[in-house]
XYZ file of N, CA and C in Angstrom:
297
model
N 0.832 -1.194 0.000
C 0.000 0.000 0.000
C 0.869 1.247 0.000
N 2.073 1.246 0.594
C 2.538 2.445 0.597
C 3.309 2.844 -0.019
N 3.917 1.712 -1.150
C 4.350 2.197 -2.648
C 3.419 2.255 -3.538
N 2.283 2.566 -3.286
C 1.187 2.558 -4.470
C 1.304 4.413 -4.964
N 0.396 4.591 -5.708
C 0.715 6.120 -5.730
C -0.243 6.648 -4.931
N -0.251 8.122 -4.854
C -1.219 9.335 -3.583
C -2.002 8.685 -4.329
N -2.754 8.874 -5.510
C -4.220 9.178 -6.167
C -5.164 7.789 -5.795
N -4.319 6.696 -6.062
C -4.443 5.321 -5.634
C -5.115 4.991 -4.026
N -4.340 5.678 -3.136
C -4.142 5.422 -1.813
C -5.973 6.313 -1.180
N -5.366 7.401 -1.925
C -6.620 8.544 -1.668
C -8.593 7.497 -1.804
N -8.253 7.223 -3.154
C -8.980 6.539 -4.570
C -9.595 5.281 -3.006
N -8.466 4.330 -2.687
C -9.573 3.390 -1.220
C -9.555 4.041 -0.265
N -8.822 5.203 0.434
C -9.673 5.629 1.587
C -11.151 6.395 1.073
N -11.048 6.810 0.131
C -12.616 7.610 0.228
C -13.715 6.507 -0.536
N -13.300 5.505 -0.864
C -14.180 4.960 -1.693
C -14.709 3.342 -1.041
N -13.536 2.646 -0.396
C -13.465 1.608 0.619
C -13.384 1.516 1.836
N -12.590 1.768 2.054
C -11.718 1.281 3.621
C -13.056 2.577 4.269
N -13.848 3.222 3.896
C -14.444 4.366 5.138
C -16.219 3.154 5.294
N -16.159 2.435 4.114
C -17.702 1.852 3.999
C -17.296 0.212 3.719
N -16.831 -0.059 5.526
C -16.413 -1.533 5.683
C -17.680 -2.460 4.993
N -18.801 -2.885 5.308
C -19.985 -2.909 4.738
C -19.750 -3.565 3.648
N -19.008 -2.919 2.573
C -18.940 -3.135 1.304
C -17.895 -4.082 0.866
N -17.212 -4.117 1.917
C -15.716 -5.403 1.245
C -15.489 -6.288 2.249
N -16.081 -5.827 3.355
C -16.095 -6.852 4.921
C -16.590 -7.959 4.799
N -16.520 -9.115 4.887
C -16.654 -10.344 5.416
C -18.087 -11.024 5.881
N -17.484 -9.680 7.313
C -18.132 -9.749 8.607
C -19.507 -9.311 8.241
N -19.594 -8.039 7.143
C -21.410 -8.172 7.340
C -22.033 -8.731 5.906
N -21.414 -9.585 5.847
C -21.619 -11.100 4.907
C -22.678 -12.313 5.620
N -22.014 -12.256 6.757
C -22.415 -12.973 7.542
C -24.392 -13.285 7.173
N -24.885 -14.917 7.956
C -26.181 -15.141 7.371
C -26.744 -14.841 6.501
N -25.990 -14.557 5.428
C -26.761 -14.736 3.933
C -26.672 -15.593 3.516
N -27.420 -15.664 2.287
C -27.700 -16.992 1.537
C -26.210 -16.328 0.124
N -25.976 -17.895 -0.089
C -24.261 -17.208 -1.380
C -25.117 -16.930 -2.171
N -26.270 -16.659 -3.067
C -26.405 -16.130 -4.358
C -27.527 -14.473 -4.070
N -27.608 -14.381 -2.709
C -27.778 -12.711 -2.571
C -26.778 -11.611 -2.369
N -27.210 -10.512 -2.360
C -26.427 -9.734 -2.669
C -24.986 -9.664 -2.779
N -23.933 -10.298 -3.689
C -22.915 -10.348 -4.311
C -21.678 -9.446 -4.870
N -21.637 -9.120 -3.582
C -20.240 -7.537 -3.563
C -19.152 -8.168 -4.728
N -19.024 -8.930 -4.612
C -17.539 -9.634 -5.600
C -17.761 -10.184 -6.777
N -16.371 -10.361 -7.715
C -16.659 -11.324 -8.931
C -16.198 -12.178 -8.393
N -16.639 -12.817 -6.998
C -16.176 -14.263 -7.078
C -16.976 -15.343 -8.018
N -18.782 -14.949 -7.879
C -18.937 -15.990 -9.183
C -18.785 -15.411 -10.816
N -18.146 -14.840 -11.076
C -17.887 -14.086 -12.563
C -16.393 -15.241 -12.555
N -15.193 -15.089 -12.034
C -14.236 -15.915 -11.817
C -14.787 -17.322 -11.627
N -15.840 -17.778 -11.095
C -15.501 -19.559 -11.068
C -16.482 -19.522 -11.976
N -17.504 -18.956 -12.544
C -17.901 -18.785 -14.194
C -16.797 -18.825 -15.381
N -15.755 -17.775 -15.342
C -14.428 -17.926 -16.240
C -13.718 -19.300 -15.956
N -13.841 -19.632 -15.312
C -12.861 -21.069 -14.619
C -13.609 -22.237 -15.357
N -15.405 -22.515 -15.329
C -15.552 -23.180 -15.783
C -15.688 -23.034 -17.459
N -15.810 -22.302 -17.936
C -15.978 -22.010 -19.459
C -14.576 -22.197 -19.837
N -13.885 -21.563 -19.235
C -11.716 -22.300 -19.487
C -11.481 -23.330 -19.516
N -11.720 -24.085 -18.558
C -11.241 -25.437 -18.203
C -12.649 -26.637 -18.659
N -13.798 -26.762 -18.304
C -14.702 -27.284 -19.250
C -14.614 -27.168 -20.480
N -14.977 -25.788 -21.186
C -15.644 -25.950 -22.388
C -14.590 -25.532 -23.699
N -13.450 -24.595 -23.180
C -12.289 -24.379 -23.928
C -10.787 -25.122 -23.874
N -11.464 -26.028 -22.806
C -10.019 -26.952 -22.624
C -8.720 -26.596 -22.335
N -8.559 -25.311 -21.335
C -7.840 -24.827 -21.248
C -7.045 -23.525 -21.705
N -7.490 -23.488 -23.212
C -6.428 -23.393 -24.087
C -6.556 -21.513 -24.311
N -5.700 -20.932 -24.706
C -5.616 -19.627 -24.477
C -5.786 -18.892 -25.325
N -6.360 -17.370 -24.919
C -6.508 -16.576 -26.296
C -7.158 -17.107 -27.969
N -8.103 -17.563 -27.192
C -9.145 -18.068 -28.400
C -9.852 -17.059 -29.170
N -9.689 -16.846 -30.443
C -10.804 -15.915 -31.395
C -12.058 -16.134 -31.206
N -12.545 -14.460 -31.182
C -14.147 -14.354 -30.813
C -14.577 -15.259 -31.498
N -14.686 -15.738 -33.128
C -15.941 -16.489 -33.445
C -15.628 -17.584 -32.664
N -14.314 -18.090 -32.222
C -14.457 -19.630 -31.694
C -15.282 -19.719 -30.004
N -14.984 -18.462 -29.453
C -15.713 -18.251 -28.476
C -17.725 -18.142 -28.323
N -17.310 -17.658 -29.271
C -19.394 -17.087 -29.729
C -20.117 -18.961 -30.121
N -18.835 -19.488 -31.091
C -19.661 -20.933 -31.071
C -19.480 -21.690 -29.757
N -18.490 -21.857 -29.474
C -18.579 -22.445 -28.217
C -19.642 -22.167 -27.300
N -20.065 -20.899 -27.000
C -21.102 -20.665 -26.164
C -22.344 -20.816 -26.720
N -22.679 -20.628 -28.258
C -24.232 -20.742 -29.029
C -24.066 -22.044 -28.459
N -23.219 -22.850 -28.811
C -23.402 -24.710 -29.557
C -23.112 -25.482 -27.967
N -21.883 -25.447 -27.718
C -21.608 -26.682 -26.762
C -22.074 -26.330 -25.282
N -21.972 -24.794 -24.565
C -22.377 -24.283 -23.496
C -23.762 -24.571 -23.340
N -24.853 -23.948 -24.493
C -26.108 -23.781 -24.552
C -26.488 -25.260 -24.450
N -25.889 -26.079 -25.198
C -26.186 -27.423 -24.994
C -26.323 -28.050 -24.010
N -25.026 -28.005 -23.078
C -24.874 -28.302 -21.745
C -25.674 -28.577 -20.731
N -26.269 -26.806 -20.540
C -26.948 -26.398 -19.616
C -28.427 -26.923 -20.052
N -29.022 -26.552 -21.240
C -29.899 -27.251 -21.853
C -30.261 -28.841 -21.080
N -29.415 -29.430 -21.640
C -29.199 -30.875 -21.221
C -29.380 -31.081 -19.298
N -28.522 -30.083 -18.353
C -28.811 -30.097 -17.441
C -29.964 -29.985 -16.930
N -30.888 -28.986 -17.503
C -31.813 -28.794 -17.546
C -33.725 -29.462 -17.436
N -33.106 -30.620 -18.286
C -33.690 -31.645 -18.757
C -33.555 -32.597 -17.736
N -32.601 -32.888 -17.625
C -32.102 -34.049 -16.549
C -32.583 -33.822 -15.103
N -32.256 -32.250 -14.793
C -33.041 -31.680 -12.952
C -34.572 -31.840 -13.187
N -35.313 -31.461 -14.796
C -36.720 -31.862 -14.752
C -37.304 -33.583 -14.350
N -36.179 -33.963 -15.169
C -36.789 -35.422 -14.976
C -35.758 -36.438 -13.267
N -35.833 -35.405 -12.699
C -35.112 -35.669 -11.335
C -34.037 -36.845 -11.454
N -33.377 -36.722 -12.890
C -32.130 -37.651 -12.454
C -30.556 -36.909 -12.163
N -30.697 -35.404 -11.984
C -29.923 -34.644 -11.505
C -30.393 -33.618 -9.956
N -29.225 -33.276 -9.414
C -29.596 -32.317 -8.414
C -30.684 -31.090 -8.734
N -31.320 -30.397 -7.771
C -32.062 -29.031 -8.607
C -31.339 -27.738 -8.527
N -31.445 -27.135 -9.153
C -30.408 -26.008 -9.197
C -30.270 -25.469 -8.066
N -29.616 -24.663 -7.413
C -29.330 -24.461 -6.157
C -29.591 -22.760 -6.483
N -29.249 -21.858 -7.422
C -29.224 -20.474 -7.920
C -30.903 -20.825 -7.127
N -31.703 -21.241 -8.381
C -33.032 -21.390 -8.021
C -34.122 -21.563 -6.788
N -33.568 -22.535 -6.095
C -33.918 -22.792 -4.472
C -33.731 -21.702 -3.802
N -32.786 -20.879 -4.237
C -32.528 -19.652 -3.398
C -33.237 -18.528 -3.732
N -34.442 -18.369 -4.720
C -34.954 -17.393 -4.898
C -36.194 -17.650 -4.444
């Protein structure tokens, strides 16, 4: 923190560190995980699974290969999951239960 620059330093005291609330933990506490969602923690294990599931890892992929991947094999997927929680031979969505 204290090799960062002034504008930086200034930039989280007036914007963070004064409205604990907002990055704290602590008033996290007794919620349910898919309400109110201060973080990209699920945006990151969203990227994690579309990387490692559906792109196989592999890096710096061109938009069209990205756009099919998500029309064709993603849409499919979930589709398919879909089907399977209707006909109760999968778990039920958990996003869902929580609303």
């Amino acid at each position: 923190y204290a090799l960062s620059p002034p504008k930086f330093q200034q930039y989280l005291l007036l914007n963070w560190t004064l409205d604990k609330p907002m990055w704290s933990a602590v008033s996290r506490q007794d919620r349910h995980i898919f309400e109110e969602v201060h973080t990209n923690m699920h945006i990151e294990a969203w990227h994690h699974v579309l990387k490692s599931t559906f792109l196989h890892g592999a890096r710096n992929r061109r938009m069209d290969d990205l756009l099919h991947t998500l029309t064709t094999d993603v849409a499919a997927h979930y589709a398919l999951q879909y089907r399977r929680q209707q006909g109760g031979f999968e778990g039920l969505n958990l996003a869902a239960q929580a609303r």
